[in-house]
PDB file of C-alpha atoms in Angstrom:
ATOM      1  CA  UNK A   1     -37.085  95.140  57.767  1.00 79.00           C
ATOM      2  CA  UNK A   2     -37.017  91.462  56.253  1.00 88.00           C
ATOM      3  CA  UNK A   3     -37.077  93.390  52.586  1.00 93.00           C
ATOM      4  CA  UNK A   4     -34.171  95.349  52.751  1.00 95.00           C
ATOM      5  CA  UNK A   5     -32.050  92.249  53.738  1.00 97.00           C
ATOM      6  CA  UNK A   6     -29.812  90.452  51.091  1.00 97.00           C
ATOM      7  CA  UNK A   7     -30.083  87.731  48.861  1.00 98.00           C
ATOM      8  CA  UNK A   8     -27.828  84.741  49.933  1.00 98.00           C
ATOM      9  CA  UNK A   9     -26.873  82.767  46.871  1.00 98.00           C
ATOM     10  CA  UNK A  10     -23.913  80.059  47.270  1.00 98.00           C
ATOM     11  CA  UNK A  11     -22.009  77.706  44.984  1.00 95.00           C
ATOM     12  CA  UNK A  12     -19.486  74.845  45.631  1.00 91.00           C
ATOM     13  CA  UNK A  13     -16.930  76.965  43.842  1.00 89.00           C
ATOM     14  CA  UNK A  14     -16.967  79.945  41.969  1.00 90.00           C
ATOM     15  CA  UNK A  15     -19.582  79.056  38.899  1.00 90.00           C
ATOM     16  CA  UNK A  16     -22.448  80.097  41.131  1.00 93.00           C
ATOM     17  CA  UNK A  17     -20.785  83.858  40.054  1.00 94.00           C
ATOM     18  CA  UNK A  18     -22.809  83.568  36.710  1.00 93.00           C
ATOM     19  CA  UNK A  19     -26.547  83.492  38.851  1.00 95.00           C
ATOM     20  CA  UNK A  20     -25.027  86.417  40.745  1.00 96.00           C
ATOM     21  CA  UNK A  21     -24.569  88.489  37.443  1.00 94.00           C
ATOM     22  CA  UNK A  22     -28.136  87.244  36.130  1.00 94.00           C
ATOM     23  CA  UNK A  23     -29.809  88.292  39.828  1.00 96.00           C
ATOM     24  CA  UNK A  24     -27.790  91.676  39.911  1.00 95.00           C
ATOM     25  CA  UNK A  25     -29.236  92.251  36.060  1.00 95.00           C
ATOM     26  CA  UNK A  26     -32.955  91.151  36.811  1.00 95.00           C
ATOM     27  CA  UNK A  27     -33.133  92.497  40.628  1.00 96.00           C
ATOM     28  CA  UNK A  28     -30.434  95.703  40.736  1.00 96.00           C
ATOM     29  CA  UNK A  29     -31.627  97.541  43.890  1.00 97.00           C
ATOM     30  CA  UNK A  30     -31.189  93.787  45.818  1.00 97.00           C
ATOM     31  CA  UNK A  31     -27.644  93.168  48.068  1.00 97.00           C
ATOM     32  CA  UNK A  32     -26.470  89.689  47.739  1.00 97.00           C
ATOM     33  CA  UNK A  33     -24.184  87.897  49.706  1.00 98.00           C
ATOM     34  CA  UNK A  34     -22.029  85.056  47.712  1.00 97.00           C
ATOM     35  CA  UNK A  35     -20.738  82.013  48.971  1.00 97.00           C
ATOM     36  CA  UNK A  36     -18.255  79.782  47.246  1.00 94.00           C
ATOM     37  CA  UNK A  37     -16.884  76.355  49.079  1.00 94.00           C
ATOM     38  CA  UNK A  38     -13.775  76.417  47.330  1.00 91.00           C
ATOM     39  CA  UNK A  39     -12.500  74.233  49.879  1.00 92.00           C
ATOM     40  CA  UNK A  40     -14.837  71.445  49.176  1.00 92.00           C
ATOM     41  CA  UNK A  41     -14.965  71.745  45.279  1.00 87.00           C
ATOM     42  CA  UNK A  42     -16.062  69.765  43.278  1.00 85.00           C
ATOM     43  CA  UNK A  43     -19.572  68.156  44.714  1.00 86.00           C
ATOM     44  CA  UNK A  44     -20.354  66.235  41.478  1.00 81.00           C
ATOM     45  CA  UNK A  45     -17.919  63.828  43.447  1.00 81.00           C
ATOM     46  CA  UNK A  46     -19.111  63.376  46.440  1.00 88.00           C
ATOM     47  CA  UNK A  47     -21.964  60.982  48.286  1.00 88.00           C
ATOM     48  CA  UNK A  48     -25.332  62.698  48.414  1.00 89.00           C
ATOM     49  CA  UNK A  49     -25.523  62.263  51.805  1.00 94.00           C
ATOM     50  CA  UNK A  50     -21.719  64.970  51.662  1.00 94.00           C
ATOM     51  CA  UNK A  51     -23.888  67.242  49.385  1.00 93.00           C
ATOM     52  CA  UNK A  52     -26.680  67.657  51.509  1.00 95.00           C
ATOM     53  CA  UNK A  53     -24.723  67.795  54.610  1.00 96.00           C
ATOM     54  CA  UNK A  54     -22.874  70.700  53.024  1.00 96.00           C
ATOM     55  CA  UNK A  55     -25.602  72.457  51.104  1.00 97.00           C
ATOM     56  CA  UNK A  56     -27.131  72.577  54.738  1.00 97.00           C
ATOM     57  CA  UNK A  57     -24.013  74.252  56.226  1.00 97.00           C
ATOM     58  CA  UNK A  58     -23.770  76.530  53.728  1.00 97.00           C
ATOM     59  CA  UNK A  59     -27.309  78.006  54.252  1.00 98.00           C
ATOM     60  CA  UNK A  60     -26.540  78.621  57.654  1.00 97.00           C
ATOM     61  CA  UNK A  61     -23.976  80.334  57.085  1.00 97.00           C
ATOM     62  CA  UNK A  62     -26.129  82.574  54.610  1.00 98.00           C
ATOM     63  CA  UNK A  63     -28.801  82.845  57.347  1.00 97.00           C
ATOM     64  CA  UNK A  64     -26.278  84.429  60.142  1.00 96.00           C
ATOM     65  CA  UNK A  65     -25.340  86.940  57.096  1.00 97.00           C
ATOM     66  CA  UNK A  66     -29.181  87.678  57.657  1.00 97.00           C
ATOM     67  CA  UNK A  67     -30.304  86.756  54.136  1.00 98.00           C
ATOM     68  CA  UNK A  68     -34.050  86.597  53.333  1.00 98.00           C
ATOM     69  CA  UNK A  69     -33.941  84.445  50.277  1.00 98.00           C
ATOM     70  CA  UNK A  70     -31.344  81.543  49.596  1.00 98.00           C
ATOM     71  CA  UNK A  71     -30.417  80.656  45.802  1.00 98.00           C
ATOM     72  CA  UNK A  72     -28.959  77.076  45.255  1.00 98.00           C
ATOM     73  CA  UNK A  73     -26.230  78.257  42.657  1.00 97.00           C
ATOM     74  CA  UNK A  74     -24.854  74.518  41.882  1.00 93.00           C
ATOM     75  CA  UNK A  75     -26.986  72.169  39.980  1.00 92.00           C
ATOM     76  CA  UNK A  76     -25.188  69.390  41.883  1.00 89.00           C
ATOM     77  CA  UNK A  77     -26.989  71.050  45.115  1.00 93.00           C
ATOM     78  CA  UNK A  78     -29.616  71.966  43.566  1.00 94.00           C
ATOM     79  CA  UNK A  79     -30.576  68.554  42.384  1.00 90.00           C
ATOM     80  CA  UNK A  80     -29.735  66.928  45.399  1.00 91.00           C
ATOM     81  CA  UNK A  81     -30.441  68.576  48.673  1.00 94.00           C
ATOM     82  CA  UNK A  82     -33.053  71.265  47.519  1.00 95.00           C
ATOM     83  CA  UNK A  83     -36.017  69.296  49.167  1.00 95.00           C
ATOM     84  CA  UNK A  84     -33.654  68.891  52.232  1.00 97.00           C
ATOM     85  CA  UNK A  85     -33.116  72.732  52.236  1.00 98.00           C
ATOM     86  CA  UNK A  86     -36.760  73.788  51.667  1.00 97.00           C
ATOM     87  CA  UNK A  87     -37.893  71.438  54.862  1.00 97.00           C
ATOM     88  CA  UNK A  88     -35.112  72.386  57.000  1.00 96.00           C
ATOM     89  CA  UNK A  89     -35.326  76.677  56.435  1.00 97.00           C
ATOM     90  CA  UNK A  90     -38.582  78.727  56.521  1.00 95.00           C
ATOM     91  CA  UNK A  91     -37.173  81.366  54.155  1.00 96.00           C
ATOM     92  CA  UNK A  92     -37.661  80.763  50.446  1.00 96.00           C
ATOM     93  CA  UNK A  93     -35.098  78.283  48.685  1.00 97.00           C
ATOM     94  CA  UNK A  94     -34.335  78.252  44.647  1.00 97.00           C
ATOM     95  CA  UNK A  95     -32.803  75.475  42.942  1.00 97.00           C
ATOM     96  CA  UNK A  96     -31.333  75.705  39.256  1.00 96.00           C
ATOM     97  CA  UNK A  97     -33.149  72.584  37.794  1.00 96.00           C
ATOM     98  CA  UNK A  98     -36.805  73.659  38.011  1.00 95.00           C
ATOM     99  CA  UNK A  99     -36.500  77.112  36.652  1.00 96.00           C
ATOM    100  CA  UNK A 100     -34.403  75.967  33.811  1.00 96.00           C
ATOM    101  CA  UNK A 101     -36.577  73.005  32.558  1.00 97.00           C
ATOM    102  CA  UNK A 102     -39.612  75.473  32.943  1.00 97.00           C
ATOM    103  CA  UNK A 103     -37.584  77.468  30.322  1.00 97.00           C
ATOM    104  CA  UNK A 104     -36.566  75.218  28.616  1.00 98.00           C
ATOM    105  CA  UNK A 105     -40.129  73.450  28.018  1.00 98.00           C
ATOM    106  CA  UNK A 106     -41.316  76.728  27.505  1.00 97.00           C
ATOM    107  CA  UNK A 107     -38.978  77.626  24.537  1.00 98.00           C
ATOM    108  CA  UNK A 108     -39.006  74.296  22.835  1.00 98.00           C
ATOM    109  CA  UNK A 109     -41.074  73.587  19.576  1.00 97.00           C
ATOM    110  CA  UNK A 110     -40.193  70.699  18.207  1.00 98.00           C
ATOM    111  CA  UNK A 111     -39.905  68.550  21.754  1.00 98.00           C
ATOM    112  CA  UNK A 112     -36.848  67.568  21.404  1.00 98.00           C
ATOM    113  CA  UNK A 113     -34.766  69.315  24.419  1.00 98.00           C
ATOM    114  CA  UNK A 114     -31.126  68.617  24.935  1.00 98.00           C
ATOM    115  CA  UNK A 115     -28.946  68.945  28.497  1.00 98.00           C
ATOM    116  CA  UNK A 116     -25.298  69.395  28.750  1.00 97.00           C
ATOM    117  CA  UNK A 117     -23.743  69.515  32.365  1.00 93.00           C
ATOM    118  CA  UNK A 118     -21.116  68.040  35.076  1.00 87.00           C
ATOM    119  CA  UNK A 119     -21.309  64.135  35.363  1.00 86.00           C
ATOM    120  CA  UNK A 120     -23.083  64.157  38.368  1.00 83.00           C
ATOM    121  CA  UNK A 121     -25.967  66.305  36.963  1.00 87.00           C
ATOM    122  CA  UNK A 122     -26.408  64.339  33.857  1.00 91.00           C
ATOM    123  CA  UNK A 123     -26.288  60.958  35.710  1.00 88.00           C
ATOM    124  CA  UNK A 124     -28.379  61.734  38.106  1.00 86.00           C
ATOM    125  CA  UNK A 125     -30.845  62.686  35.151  1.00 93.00           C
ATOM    126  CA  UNK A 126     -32.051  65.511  37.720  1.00 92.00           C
ATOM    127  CA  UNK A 127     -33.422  67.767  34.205  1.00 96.00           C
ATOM    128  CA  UNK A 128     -34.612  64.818  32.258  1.00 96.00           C
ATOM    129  CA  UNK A 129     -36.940  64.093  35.111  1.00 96.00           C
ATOM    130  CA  UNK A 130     -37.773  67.515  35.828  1.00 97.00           C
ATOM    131  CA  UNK A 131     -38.665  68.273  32.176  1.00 98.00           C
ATOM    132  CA  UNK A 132     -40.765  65.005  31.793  1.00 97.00           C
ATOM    133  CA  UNK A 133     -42.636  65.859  34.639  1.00 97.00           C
ATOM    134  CA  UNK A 134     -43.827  69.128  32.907  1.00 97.00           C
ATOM    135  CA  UNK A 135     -44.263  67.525  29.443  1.00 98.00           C
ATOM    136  CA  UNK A 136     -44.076  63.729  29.220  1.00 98.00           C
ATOM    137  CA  UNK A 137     -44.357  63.777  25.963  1.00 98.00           C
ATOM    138  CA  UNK A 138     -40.794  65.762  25.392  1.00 98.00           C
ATOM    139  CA  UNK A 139     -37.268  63.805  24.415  1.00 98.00           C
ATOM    140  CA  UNK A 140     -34.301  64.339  26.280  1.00 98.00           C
ATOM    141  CA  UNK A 141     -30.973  64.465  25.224  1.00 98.00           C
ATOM    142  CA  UNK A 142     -28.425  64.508  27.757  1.00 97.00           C
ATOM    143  CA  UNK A 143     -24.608  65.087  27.554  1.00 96.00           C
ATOM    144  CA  UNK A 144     -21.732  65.216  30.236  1.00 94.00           C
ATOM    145  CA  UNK A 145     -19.648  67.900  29.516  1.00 95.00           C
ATOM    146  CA  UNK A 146     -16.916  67.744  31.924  1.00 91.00           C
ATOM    147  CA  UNK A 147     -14.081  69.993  30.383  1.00 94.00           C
ATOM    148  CA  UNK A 148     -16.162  72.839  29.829  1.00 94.00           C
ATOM    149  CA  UNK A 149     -15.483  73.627  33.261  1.00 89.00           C
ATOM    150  CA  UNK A 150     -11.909  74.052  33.172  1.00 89.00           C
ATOM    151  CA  UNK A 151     -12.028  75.568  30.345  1.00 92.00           C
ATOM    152  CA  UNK A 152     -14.785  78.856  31.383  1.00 91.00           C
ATOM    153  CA  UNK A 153     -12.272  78.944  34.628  1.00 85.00           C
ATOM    154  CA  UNK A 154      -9.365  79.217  32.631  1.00 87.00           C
ATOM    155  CA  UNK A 155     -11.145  82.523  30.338  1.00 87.00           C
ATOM    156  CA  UNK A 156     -10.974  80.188  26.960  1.00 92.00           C
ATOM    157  CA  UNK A 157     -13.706  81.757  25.962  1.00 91.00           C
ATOM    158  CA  UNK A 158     -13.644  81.621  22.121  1.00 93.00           C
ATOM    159  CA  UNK A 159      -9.945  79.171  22.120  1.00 95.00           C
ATOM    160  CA  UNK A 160      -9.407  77.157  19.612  1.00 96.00           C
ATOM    161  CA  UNK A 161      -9.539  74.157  21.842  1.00 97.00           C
ATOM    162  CA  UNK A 162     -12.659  74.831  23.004  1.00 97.00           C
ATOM    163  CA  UNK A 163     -14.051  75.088  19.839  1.00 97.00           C
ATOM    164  CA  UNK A 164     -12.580  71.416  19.212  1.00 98.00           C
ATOM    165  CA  UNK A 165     -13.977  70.253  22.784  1.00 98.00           C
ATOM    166  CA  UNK A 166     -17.427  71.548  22.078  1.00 98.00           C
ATOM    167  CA  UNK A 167     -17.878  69.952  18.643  1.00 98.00           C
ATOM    168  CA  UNK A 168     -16.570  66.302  20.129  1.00 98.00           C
ATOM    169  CA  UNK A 169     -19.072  66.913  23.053  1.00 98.00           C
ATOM    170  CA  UNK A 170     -21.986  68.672  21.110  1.00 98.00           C
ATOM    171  CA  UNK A 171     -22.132  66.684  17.360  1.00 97.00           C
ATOM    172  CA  UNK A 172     -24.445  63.850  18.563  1.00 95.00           C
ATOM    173  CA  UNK A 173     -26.964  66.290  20.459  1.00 97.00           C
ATOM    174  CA  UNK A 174     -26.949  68.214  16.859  1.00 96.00           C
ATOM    175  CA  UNK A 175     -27.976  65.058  15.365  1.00 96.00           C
ATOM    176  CA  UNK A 176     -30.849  64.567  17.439  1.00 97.00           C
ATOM    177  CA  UNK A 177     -32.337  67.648  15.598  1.00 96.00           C
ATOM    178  CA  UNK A 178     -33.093  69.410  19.332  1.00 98.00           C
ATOM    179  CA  UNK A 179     -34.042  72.609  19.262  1.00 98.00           C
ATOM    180  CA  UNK A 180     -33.306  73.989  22.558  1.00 98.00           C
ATOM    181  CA  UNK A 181     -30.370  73.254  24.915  1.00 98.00           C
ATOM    182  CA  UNK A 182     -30.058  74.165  28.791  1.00 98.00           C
ATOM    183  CA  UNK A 183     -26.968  74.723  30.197  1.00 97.00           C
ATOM    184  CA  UNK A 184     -26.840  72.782  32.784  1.00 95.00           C
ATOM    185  CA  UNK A 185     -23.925  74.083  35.045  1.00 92.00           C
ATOM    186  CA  UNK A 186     -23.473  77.650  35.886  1.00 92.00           C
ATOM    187  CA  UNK A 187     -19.950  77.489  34.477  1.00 91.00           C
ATOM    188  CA  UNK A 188     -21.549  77.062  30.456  1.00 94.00           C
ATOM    189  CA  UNK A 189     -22.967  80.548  29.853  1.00 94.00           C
ATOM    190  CA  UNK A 190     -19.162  81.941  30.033  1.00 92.00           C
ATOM    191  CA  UNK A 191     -18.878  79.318  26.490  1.00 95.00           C
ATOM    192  CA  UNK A 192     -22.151  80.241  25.288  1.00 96.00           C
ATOM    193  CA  UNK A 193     -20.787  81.899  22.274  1.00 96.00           C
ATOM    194  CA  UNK A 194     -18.627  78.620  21.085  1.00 98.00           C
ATOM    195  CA  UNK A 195     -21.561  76.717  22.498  1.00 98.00           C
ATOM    196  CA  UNK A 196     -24.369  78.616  20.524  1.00 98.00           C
ATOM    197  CA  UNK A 197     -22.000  78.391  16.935  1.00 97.00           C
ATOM    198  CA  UNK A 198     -21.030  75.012  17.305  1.00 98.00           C
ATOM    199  CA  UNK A 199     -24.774  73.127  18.311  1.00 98.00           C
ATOM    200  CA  UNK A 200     -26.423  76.254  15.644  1.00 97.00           C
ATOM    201  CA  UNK A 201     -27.582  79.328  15.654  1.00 96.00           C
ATOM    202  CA  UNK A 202     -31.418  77.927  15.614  1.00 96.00           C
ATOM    203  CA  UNK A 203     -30.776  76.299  18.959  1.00 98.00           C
ATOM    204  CA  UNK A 204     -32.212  78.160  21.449  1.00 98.00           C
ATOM    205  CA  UNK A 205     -29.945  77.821  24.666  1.00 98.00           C
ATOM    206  CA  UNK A 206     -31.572  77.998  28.548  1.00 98.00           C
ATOM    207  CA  UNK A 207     -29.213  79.596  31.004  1.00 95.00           C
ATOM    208  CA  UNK A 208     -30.377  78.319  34.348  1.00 92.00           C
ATOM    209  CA  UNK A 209     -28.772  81.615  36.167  1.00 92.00           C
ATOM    210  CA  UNK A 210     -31.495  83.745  33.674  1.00 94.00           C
ATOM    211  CA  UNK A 211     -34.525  81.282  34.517  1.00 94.00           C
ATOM    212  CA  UNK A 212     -34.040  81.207  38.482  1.00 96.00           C
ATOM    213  CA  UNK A 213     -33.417  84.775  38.573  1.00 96.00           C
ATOM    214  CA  UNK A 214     -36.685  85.380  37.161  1.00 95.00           C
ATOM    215  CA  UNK A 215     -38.561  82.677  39.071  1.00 95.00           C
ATOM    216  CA  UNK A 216     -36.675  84.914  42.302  1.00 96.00           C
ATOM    217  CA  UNK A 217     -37.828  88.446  41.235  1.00 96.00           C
ATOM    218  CA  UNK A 218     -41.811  86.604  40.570  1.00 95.00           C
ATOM    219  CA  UNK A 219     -41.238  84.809  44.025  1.00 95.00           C
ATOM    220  CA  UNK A 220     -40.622  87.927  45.819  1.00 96.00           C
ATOM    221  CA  UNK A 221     -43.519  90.235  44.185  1.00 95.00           C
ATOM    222  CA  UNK A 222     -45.608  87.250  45.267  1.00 95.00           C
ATOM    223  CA  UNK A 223     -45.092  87.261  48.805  1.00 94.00           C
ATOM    224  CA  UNK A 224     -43.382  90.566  49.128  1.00 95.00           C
ATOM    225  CA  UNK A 225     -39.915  90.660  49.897  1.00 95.00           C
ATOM    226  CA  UNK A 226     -38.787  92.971  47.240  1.00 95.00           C
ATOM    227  CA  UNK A 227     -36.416  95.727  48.753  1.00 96.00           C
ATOM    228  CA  UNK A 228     -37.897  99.072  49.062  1.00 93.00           C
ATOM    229  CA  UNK A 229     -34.427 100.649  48.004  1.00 92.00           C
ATOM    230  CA  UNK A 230     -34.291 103.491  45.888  1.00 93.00           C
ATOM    231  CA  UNK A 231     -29.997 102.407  45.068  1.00 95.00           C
ATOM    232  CA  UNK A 232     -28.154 100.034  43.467  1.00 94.00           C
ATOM    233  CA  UNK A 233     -27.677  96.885  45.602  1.00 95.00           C
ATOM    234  CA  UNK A 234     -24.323  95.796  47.135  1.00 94.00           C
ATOM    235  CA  UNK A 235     -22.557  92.408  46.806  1.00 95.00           C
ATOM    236  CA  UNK A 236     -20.008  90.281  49.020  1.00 95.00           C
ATOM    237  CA  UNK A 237     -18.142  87.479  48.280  1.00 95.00           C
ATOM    238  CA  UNK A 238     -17.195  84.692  50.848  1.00 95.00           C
ATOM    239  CA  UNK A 239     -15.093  81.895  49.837  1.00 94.00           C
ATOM    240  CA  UNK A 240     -13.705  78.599  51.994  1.00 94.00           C
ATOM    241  CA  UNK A 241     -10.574  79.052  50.061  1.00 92.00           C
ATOM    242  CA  UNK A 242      -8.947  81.380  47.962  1.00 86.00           C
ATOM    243  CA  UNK A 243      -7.426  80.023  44.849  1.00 75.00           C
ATOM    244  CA  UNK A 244      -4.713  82.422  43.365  1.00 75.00           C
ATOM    245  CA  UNK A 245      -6.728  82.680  39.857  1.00 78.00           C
ATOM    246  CA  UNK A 246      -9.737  83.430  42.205  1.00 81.00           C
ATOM    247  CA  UNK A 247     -10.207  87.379  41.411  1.00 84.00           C
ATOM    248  CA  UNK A 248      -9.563  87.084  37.967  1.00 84.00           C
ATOM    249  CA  UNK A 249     -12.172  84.345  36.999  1.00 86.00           C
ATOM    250  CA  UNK A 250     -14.588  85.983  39.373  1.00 88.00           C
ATOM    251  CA  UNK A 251     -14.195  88.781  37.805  1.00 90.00           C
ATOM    252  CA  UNK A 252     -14.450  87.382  34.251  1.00 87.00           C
ATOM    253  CA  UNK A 253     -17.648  85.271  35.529  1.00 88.00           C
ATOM    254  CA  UNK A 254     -19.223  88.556  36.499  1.00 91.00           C
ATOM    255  CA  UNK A 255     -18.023  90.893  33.997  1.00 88.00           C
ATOM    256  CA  UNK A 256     -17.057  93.409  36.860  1.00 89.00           C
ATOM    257  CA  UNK A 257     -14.482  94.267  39.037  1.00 89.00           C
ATOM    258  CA  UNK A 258     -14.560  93.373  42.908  1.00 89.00           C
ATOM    259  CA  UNK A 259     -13.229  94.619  45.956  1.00 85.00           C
ATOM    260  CA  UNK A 260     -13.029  92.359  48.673  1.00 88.00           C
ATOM    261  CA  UNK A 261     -12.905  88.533  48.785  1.00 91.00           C
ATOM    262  CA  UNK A 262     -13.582  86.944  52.680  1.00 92.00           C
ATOM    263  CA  UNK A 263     -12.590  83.452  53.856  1.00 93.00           C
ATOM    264  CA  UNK A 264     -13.968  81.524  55.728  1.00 94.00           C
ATOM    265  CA  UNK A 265     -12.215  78.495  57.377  1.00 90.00           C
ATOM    266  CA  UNK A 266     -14.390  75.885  56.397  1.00 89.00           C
ATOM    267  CA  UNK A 267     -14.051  74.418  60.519  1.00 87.00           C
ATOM    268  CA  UNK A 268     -16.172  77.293  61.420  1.00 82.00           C
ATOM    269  CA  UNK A 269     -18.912  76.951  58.900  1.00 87.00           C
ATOM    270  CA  UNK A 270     -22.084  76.290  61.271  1.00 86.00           C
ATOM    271  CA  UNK A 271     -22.224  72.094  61.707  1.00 79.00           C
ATOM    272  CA  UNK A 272     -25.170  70.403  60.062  1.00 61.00           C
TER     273      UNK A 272
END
């Protein structure tokens, strides 16, 4: 039955674990299968040409799992190869970028939006466009945030030195007067606490992981797919590598404790 197979969701490394926790809240009777390309992190870096080429590889190797639904769990991906994936599969495909500026143009009041994310997300302006397209008449704000991402892997969750990090990065975006800010890498919701108390309490902050989860759960009641189960569902976890802090921040990312980590040796991920 094509309901009662898993949702595929991957990641180039392990961020993509923040979406899992928002799908397993949102849908709980759904399996998912995870996959993190460790290996190949970070994609920010890379030509989009490498992204897509990836991104592709890693939804096949979603599809032999048998998934029904694939969630693009990197706004790198997401904002790169997304139209690749949707013309290439025939099972449904969901970015990070839409969802989140639909929130996040949703939520605002005073137009003024602002985006923080990796380097490659903010220069490729993949949310600014996205947002404009829903409401021209919105301003953007964008802002790199690159050590955010260290610091979420590394548990710093209310450090000192993130605290210092997020005012240098965040001060300017507070003087633009925005009143909404997405979170434009899965890493950030692990910081949302410094993030929310350093850019102000009346700053309503988009988590990209909440917004696609939802647009998932309305997808499926649209055209059917959601899983007749009556349990909770189950979750595995595939990795191209296996750092040594890999466990622990997974576990921190999801707030629960898991069993089994696969790898997979990135030579026998399914060529593009």
């Amino acid at each position: 039955m094509e309901k009662e197979k898993p949702i595929g969701v991957f990641d180039s490394g392990i961020g993509g674990l923040t979406v899992v926790k928002r799908l397993m809240s949102v849908l709980p009777k759904e399996s998912i299968v995870y996959f993190g390309d460790t290996a190949r992190v970070p994609y920010g870096s890379k030509s989009n040409e490498t992204v897509i080429e990836y991104s592709i590889q890693n939804t096949k190797f979603l599809l032999q799992k048998g998934v029904k639904a694939v969630v693009v769990a990197c706004n790198t991906a997401s904002s790169i190869a997304l139209d690749e994936l949707k013309k290439n599969f025939d099972v449904p495909v969901i970015g990070m970028i839409i969802p989140g500026a639909q929130m996040a143009v949703e939520n605002t009041r005073n137009k003024k939006i602002g985006v923080i994310g990796t380097k490659a997300t903010i220069s490729n302006k993949a949310y600014s466009k996205a947002i404009k397209e829903i409401d021209p008449d919105i301003e953007v704000f964008e802002k790199a945030c690159p050590l955010f991402v260290p610091l979420a892997e590394e548990g710093w969750t209310h450090h000192k030195a993130t605290y210092e990090i997020a005012e240098e990065y965040l001060k300017k975006l507070r003087e633009k007067e925005i009143d909404t800010l997405v979170l434009g890498c899965t890493h950030y919701p692990i910081l949302a606490d410094v993030i929310q108390e350093v850019i102000g309490k009346d700053v309503k902050l988009i988590d990209s992981g909440i917004a696609s989860s939802e647009i998932v759960r309305s997808e499926f009641r649209r055209i059917g797919l959601e899983t007749n189960s009556a349990v909770l569902g189950n979750a595995s976890f595939y990795v191209s590598d296996i750092p040594t802090t890999f466990k622990q921040v997974a576990e921190l990312f999801l707030g629960k404790e898991i069993d089994e980590v696969i790898k997979v040796d990135v030579s026998e991920l399914p060529k593009h």
